[in-house]
CSV table of C-alpha atoms in Angstrom, one decimal:
chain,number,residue,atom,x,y,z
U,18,UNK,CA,85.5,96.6,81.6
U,19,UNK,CA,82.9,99.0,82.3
U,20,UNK,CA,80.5,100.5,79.5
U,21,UNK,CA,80.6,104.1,78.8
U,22,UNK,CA,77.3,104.8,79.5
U,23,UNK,CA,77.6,103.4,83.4
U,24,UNK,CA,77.5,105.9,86.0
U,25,UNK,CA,80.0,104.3,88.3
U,26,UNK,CA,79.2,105.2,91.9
U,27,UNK,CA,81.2,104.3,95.4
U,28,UNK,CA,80.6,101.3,96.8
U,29,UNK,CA,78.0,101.7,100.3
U,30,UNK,CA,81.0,100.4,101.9
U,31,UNK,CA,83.8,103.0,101.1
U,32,UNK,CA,84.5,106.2,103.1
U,33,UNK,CA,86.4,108.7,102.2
U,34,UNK,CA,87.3,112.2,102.6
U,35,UNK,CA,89.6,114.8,101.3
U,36,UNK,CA,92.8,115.9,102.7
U,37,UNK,CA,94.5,118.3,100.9
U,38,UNK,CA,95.8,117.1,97.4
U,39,UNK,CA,95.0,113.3,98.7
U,40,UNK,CA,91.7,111.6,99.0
U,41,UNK,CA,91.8,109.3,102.2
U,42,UNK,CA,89.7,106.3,101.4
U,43,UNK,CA,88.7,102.8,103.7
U,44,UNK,CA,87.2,100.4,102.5
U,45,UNK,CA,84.8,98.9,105.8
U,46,UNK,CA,84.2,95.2,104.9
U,47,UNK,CA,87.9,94.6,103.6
U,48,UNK,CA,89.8,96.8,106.2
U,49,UNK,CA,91.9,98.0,103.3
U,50,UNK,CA,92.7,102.1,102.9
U,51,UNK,CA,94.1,103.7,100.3
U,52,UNK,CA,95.5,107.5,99.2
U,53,UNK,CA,95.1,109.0,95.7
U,54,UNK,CA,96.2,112.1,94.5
U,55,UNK,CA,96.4,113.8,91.4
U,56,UNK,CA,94.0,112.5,88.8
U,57,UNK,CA,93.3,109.4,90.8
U,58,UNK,CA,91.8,112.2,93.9
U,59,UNK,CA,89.7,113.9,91.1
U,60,UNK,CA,88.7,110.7,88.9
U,61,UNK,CA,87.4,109.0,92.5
U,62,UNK,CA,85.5,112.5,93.1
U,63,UNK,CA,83.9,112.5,89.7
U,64,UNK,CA,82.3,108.6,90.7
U,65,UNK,CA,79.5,110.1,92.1
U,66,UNK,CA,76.5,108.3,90.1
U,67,UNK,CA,75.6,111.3,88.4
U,68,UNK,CA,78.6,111.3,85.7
U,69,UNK,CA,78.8,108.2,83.6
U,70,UNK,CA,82.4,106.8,82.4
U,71,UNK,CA,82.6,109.1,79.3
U,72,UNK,CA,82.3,111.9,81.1
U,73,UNK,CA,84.7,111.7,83.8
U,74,UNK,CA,87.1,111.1,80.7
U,75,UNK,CA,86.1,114.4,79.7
U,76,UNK,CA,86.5,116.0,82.8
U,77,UNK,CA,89.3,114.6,83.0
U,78,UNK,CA,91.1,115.2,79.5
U,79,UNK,CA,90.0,119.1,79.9
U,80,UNK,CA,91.5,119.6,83.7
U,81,UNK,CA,94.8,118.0,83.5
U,82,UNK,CA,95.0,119.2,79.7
U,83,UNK,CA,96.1,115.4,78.1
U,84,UNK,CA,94.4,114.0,75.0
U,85,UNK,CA,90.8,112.4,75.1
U,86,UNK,CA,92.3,108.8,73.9
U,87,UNK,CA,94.8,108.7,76.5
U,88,UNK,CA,92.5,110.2,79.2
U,89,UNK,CA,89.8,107.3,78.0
U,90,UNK,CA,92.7,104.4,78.2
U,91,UNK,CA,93.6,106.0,82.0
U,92,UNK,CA,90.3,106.5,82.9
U,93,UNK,CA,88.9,102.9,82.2
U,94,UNK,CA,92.5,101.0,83.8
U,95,UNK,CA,91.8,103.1,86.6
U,96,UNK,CA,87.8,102.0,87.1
U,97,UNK,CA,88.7,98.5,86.5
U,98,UNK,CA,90.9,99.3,89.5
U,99,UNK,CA,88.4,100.2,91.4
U,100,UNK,CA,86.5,97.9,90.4
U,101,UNK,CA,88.6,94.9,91.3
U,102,UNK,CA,89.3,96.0,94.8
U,103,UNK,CA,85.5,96.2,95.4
U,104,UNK,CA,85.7,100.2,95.7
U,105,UNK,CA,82.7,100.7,93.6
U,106,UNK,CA,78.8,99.8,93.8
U,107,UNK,CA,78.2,96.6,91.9
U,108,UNK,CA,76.4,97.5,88.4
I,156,UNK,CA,81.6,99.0,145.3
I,157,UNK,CA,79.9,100.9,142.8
I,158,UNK,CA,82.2,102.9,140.8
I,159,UNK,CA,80.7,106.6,140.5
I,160,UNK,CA,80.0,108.2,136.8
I,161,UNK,CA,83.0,110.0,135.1
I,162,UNK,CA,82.5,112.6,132.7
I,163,UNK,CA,84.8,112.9,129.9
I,164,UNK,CA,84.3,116.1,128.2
I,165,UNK,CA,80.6,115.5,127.7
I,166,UNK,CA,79.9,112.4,128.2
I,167,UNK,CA,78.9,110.5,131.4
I,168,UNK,CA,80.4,107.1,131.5
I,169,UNK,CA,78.8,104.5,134.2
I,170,UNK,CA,80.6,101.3,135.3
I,171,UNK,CA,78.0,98.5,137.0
I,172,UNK,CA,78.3,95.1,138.2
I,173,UNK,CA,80.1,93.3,140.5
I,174,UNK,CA,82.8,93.8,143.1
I,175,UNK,CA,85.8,92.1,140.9
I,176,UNK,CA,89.2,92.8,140.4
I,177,UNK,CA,88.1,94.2,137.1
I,178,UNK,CA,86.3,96.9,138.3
I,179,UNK,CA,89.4,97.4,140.7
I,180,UNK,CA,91.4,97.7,137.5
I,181,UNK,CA,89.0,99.8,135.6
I,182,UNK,CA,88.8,102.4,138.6
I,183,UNK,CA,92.3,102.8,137.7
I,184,UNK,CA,92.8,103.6,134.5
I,185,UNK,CA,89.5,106.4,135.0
I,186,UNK,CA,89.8,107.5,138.2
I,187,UNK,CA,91.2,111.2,137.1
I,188,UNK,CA,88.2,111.8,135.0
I,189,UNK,CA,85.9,114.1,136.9
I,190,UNK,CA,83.2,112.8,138.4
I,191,UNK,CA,79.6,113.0,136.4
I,192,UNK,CA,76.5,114.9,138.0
I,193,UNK,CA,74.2,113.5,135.5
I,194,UNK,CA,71.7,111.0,136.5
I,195,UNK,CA,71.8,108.9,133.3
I,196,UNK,CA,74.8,107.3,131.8
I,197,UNK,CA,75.4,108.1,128.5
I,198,UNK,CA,77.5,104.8,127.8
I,199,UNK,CA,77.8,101.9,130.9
I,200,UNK,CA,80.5,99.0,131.2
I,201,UNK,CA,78.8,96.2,133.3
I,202,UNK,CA,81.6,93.9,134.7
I,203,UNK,CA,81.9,90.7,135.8
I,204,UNK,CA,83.5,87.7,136.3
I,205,UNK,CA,82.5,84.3,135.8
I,206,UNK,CA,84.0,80.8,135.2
I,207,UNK,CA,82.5,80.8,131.2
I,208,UNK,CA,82.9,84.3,129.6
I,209,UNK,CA,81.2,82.8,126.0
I,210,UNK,CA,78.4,80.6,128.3
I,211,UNK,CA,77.5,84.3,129.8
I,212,UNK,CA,77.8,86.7,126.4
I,213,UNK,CA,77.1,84.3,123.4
I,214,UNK,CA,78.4,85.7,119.9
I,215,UNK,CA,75.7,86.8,118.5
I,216,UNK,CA,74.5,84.9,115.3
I,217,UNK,CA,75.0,87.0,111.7
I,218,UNK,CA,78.3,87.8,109.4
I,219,UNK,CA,80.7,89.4,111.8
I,220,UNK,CA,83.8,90.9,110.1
I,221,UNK,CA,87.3,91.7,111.9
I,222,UNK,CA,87.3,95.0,113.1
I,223,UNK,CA,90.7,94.0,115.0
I,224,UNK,CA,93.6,91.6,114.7
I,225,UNK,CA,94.8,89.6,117.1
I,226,UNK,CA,96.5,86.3,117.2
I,227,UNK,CA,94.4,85.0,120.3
I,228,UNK,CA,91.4,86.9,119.7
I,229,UNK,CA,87.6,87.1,117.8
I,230,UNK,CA,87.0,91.0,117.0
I,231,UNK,CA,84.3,91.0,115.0
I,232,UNK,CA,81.9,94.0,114.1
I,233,UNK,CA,78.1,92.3,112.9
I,234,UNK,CA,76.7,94.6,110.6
I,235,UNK,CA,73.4,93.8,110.7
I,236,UNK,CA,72.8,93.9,114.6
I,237,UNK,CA,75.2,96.7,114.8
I,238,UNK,CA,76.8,95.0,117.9
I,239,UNK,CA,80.5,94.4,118.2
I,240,UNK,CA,81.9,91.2,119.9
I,241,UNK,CA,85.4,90.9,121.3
I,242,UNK,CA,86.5,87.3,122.6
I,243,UNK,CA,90.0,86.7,123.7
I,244,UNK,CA,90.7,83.3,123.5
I,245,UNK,CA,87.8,82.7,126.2
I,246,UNK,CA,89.2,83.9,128.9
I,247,UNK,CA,87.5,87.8,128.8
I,248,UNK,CA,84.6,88.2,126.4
I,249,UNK,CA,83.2,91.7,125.4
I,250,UNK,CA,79.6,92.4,124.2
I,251,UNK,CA,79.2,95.8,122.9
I,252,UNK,CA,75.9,97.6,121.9
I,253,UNK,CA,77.3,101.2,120.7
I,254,UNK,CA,74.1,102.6,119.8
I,255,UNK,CA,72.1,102.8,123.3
I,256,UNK,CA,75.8,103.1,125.1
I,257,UNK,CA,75.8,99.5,126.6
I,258,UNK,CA,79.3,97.0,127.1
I,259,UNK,CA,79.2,93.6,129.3
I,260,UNK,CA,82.6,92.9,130.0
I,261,UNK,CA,83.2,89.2,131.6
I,262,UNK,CA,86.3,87.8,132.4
I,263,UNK,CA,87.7,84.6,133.9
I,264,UNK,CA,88.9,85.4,137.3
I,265,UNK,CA,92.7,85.2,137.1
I,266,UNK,CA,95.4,88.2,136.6
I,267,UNK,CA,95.8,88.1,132.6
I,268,UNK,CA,91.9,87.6,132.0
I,269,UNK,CA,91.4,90.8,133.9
I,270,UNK,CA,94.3,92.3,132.4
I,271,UNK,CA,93.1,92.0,128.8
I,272,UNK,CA,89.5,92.6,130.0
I,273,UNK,CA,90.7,95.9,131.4
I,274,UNK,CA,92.5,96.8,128.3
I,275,UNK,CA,91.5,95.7,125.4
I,276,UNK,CA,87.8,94.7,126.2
I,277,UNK,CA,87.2,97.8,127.8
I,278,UNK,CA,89.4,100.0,125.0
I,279,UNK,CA,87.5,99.0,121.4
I,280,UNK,CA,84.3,99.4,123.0
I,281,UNK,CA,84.7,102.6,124.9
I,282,UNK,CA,86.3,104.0,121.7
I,283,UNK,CA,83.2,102.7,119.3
I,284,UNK,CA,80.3,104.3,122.1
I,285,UNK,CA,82.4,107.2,121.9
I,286,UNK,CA,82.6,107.9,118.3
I,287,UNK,CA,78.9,107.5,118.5
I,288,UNK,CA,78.4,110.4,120.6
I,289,UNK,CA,81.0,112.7,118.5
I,290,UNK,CA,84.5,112.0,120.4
I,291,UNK,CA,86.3,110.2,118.3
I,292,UNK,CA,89.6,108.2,119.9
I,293,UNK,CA,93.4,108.9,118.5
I,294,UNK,CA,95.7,105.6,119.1
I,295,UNK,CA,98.3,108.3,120.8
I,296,UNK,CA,100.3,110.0,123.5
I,297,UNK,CA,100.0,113.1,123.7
I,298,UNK,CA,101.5,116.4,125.8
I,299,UNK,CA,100.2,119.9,125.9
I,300,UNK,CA,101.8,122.5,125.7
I,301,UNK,CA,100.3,126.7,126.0
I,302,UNK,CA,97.3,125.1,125.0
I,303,UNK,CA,98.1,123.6,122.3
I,304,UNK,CA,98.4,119.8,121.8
I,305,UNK,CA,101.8,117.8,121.2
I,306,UNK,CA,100.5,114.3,119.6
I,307,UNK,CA,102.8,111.4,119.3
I,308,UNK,CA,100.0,108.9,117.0
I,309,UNK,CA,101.5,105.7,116.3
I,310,UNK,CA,100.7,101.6,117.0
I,311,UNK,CA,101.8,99.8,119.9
I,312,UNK,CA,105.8,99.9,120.0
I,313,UNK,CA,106.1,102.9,118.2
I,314,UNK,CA,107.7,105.2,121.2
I,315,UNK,CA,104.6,106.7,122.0
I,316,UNK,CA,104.5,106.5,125.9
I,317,UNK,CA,108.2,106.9,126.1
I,318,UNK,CA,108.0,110.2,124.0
I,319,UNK,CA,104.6,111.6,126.5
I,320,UNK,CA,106.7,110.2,129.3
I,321,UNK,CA,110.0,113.0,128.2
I,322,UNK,CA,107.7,115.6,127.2
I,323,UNK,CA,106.0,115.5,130.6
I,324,UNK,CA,109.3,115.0,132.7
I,325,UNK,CA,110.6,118.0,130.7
I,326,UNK,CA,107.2,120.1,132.3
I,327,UNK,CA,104.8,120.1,129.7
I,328,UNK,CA,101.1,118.9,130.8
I,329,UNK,CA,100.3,115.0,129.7
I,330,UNK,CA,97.1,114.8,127.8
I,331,UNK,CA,97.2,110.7,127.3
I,332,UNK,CA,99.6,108.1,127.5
I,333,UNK,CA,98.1,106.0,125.0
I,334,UNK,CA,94.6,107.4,123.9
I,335,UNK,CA,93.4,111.0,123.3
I,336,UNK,CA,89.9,111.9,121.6
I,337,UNK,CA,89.0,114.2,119.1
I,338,UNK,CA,85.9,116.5,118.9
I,339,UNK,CA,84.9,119.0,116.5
I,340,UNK,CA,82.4,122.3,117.4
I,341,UNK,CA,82.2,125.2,114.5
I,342,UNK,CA,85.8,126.8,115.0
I,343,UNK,CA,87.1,123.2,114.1
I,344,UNK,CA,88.9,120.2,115.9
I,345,UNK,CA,89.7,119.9,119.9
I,346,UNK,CA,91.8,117.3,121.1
I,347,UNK,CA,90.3,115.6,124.5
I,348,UNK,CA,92.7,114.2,126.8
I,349,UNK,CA,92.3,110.8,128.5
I,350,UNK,CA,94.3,110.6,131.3
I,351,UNK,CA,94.8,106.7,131.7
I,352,UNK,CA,97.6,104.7,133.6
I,353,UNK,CA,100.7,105.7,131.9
I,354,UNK,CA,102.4,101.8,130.5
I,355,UNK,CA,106.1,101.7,131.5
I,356,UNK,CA,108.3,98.9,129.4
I,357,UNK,CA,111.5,97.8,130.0
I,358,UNK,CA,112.9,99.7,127.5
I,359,UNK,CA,111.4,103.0,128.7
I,360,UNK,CA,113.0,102.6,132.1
I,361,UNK,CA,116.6,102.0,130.5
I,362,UNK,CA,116.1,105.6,129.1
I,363,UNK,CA,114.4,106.5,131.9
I,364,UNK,CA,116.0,104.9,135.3
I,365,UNK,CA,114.2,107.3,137.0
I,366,UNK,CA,110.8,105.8,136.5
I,367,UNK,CA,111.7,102.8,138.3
I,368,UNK,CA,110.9,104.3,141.7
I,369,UNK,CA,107.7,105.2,140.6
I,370,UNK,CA,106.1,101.6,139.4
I,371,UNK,CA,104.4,100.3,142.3
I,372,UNK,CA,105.2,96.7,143.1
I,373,UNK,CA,101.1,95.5,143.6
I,374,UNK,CA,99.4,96.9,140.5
I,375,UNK,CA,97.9,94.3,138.3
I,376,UNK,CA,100.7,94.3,135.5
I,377,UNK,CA,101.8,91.1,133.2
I,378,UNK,CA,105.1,90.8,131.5
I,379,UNK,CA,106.2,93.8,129.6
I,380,UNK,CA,104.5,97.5,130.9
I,381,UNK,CA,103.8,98.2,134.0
I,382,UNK,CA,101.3,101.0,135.2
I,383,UNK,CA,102.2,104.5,136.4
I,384,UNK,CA,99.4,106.7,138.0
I,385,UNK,CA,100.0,109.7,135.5
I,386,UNK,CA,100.3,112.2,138.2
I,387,UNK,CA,103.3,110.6,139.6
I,388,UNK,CA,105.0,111.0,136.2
I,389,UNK,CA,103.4,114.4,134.9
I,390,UNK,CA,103.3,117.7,136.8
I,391,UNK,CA,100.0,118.5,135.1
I,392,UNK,CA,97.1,116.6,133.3
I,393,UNK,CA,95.6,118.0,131.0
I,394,UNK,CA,91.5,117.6,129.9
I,395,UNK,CA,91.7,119.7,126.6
I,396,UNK,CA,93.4,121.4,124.3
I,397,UNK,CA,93.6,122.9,120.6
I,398,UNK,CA,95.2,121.0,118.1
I,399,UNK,CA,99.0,122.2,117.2
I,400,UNK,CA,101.2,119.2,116.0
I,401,UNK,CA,101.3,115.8,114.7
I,402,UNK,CA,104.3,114.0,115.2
I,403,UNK,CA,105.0,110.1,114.0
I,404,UNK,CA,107.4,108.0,115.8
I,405,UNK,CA,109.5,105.6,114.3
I,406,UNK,CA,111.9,104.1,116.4
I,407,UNK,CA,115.2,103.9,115.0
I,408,UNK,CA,119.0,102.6,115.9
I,409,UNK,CA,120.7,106.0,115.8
I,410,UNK,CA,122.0,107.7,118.3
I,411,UNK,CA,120.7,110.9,117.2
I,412,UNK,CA,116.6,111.6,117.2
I,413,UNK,CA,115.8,113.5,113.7
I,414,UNK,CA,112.4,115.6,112.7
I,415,UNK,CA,111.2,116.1,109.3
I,416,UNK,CA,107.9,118.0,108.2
I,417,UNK,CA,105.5,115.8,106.3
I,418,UNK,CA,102.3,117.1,104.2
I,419,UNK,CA,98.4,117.0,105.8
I,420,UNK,CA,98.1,114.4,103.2
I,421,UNK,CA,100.3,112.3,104.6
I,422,UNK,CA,99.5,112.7,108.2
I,423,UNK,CA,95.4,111.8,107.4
I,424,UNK,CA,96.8,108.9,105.3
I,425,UNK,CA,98.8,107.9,108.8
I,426,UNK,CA,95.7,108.4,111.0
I,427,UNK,CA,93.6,107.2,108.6
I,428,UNK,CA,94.2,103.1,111.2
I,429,UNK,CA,92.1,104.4,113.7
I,430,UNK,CA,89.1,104.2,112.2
I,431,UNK,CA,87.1,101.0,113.8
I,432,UNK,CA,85.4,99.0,110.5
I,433,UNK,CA,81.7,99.3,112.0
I,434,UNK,CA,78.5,101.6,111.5
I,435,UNK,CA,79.0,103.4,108.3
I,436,UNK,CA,78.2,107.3,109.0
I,437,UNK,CA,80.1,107.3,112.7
I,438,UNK,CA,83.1,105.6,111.2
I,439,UNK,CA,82.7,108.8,108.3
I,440,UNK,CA,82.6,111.2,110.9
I,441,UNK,CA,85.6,109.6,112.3
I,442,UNK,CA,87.4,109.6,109.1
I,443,UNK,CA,86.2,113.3,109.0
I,444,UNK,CA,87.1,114.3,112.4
I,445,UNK,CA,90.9,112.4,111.7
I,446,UNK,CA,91.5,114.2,108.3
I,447,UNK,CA,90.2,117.6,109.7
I,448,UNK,CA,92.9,117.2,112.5
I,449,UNK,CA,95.6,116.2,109.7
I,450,UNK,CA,94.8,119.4,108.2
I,451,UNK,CA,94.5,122.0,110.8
I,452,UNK,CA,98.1,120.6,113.1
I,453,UNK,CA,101.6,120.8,111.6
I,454,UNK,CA,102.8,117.4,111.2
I,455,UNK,CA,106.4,115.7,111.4
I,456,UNK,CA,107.7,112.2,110.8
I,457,UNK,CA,110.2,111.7,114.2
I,458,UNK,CA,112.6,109.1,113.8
I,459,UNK,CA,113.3,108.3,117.6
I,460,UNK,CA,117.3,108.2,118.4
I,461,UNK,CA,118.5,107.2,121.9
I,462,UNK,CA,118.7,110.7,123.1
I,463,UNK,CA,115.9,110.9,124.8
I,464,UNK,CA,116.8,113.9,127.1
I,465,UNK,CA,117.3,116.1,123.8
I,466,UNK,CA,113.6,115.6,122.3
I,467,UNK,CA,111.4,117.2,124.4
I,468,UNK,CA,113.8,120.4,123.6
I,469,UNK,CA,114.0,119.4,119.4
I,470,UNK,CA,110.3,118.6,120.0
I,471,UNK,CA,109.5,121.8,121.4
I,472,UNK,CA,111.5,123.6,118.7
I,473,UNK,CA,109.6,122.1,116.1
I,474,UNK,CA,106.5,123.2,118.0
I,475,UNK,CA,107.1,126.4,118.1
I,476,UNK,CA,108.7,127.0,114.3
């Protein structure tokens, strides 16, 4: 699980780019691409190494208007996501 | 025989090397590009063939990862080097340098070595030197139609040719039977034509019986397609065009074709494939260039019926709605 104080950042091998409501992201060394929307689109968009985890639940929480424990609970699942299929920078 | 440069849209494309069937087969699949007046290539194929395709272009040492798969083939992209390497099961070997514009090509010389050195070993290559220079390569058919393009994206099977092939029957200008390119200048995305061989299958002809009569018994074909100069099957080729729709075959069992709009999200998502796993920024401008396209063309998902002399006319509806 990742701390709250990490700045999560993309992994030098993802792409990505933004449709309209869906991010299109690959993943070079795995082949792999995926598509996120809704809070998934604006959670990867956040993962810029410049907000760390507690923010982005923030963000989060205030944007799509749900409360800060749920947000926190979505946010990390999501992360560890990420995190599993090699999508972010190693800490 | 030296081959001359072609030019396709900006780009000056050399072929060197030997007098070889390969070259023979090359010269066909470019021979409607426009010749180039530049004196330096941009990006050169150098053919040949040779008993020992891996004794003459080595894989080069490093971590290569897959850029392709294929059951009798090595694709591998090496990272480091930024060289890609494309072996199919020894018979044609591909050694590609996208950077400073450079392929060897050598294949074994018999009919299906040349064959997948024509294709394949010429495709991946031409495609990654390409995206390098800002043209970045669509696996589609496409028609176009008052200057606006028709694109039928989709893998191998999909009903891509067949689709280009009615469209262009039907009077509409062929822009690709397999491969178009996308470029990008400040008002947005242009789609590049590239008018290759068109490849017949069986299955086309049985919608198309007409096409028969215009696959010439000589050409270099194994098993399935078979080549068709695309002038022969189009009344006009077109070079370039601006984008207008995206349209998704999926070949079906009815009787009856059907079209149904799908969102710019999903249509990136869908071309998101063609985007080769090699140099990190191109393949981003790729992605770029794909998702841009997504966003500016209407899209549809086509599931192809049997009534193939009704879709160019449900097509063009579509188009024009």
């Amino acid at each position: 699980m990742m701390e709250s104080s990490m700045r999560p950042t993309p992994s030098p091998s993802v792409l990505s780019r933004r449709a309209l409501s869906a991010l299109v992201i690959i993943e070079l060394e795995s082949g792999r691409y995926y598509s996120l929307d809704g809070a998934g689109a604006r959670i990867w968009e956040l993962i810029d190494g410049a907000h760390n985890s507690e923010e982005i639940v923030a963000a989060i929480a205030t944007e799509f208007r749900i409360d800060t424990d749920i947000a926190r609970a979505d946010v990390t699942d999501f992360l560890d996501t990420l995190q599993k299929e090699r999508l972010l920078a190693a800490a | 025989m030296a081959l001359p440069p072609y030019l396709l849209h900006d780009v000056t494309i050399a072929v060197t090397g030997d007098t070889s069937p390969l070259e023979i087969r090359l010269e066909a699949r470019l021979r409607l590009l426009p010749p180039s007046t530049m004196r330096h290539a941009d990006v050169t194929f150098d053919l040949g063939v040779c008993v020992e395709p891996r004794l003459t272009l080595p894989r080069p040492s490093g971590r290569g990862r897959p850029v392709y798969e294929h059951p009798a083939g090595d694709y591998s992209y090496f990272v480091e080097t930024d060289e890609l390497y494309l072996d199919h099961a020894g018979i044609a070997v591909a050694h590609c340098q996208p950077t400073i514009g450079l392929t060897r090509i050598r294949a074994m010389e018999r009919t299906t070595a040349i064959e997948v050195a024509a294709h394949l070993m010429f495709t991946l290559p031409f495609i990654e030197m390409l995206k390098r220079r800002e043209l970045f390569g669509v696996h589609a058919s496409g028609v176009c139609v008052d200057g606006r393009s028709m694109l039928f994206p989709g893998s191998s099977g999909a009903g891509k040719s067949t689709l280009a092939l009615a469209c262009a029957r039907a009077g509409m200008s062929l822009l690709g039977d397999d491969l178009v390119f996308v470029t990008r200048d400040a008002h947005g995305p242009n789609i590049i034509g590239f008018p290759d061989e068109v490849d017949v299958t069986q299955s086309t002809t049985l919608l198309m019986p007409e096409l028969i009569a215009l696959v010439p018994e000589d050409v270099g074909a194994t098993g399935a397609k078979r080549p068709i100069r695309p002038e022969r099957v189009a009344r006009d080729i077109a070079s370039r065009c601006e984008p207008g729709t995206l349209v998704f075959p999926h070949l079906t069992r009815e009787a009856r074709s059907s079209l149904r709009s799908i969102t710019a999200d999903e249509a990136a998502t869908a071309l998101a494939p063609n985007v080769l796993m090699t140099e990190r920024r191109a393949s981003q401008s790729h992605l770029d260039a794909l998702v841009d396209l997504a966003r500016v063309c209407r899209s549809f998902r086509f599931d192809v019926g049997s009534d193939i002399r009704e879709q160019p006319a449900m097509l063009l509806r579509a188009f024009a709605g």
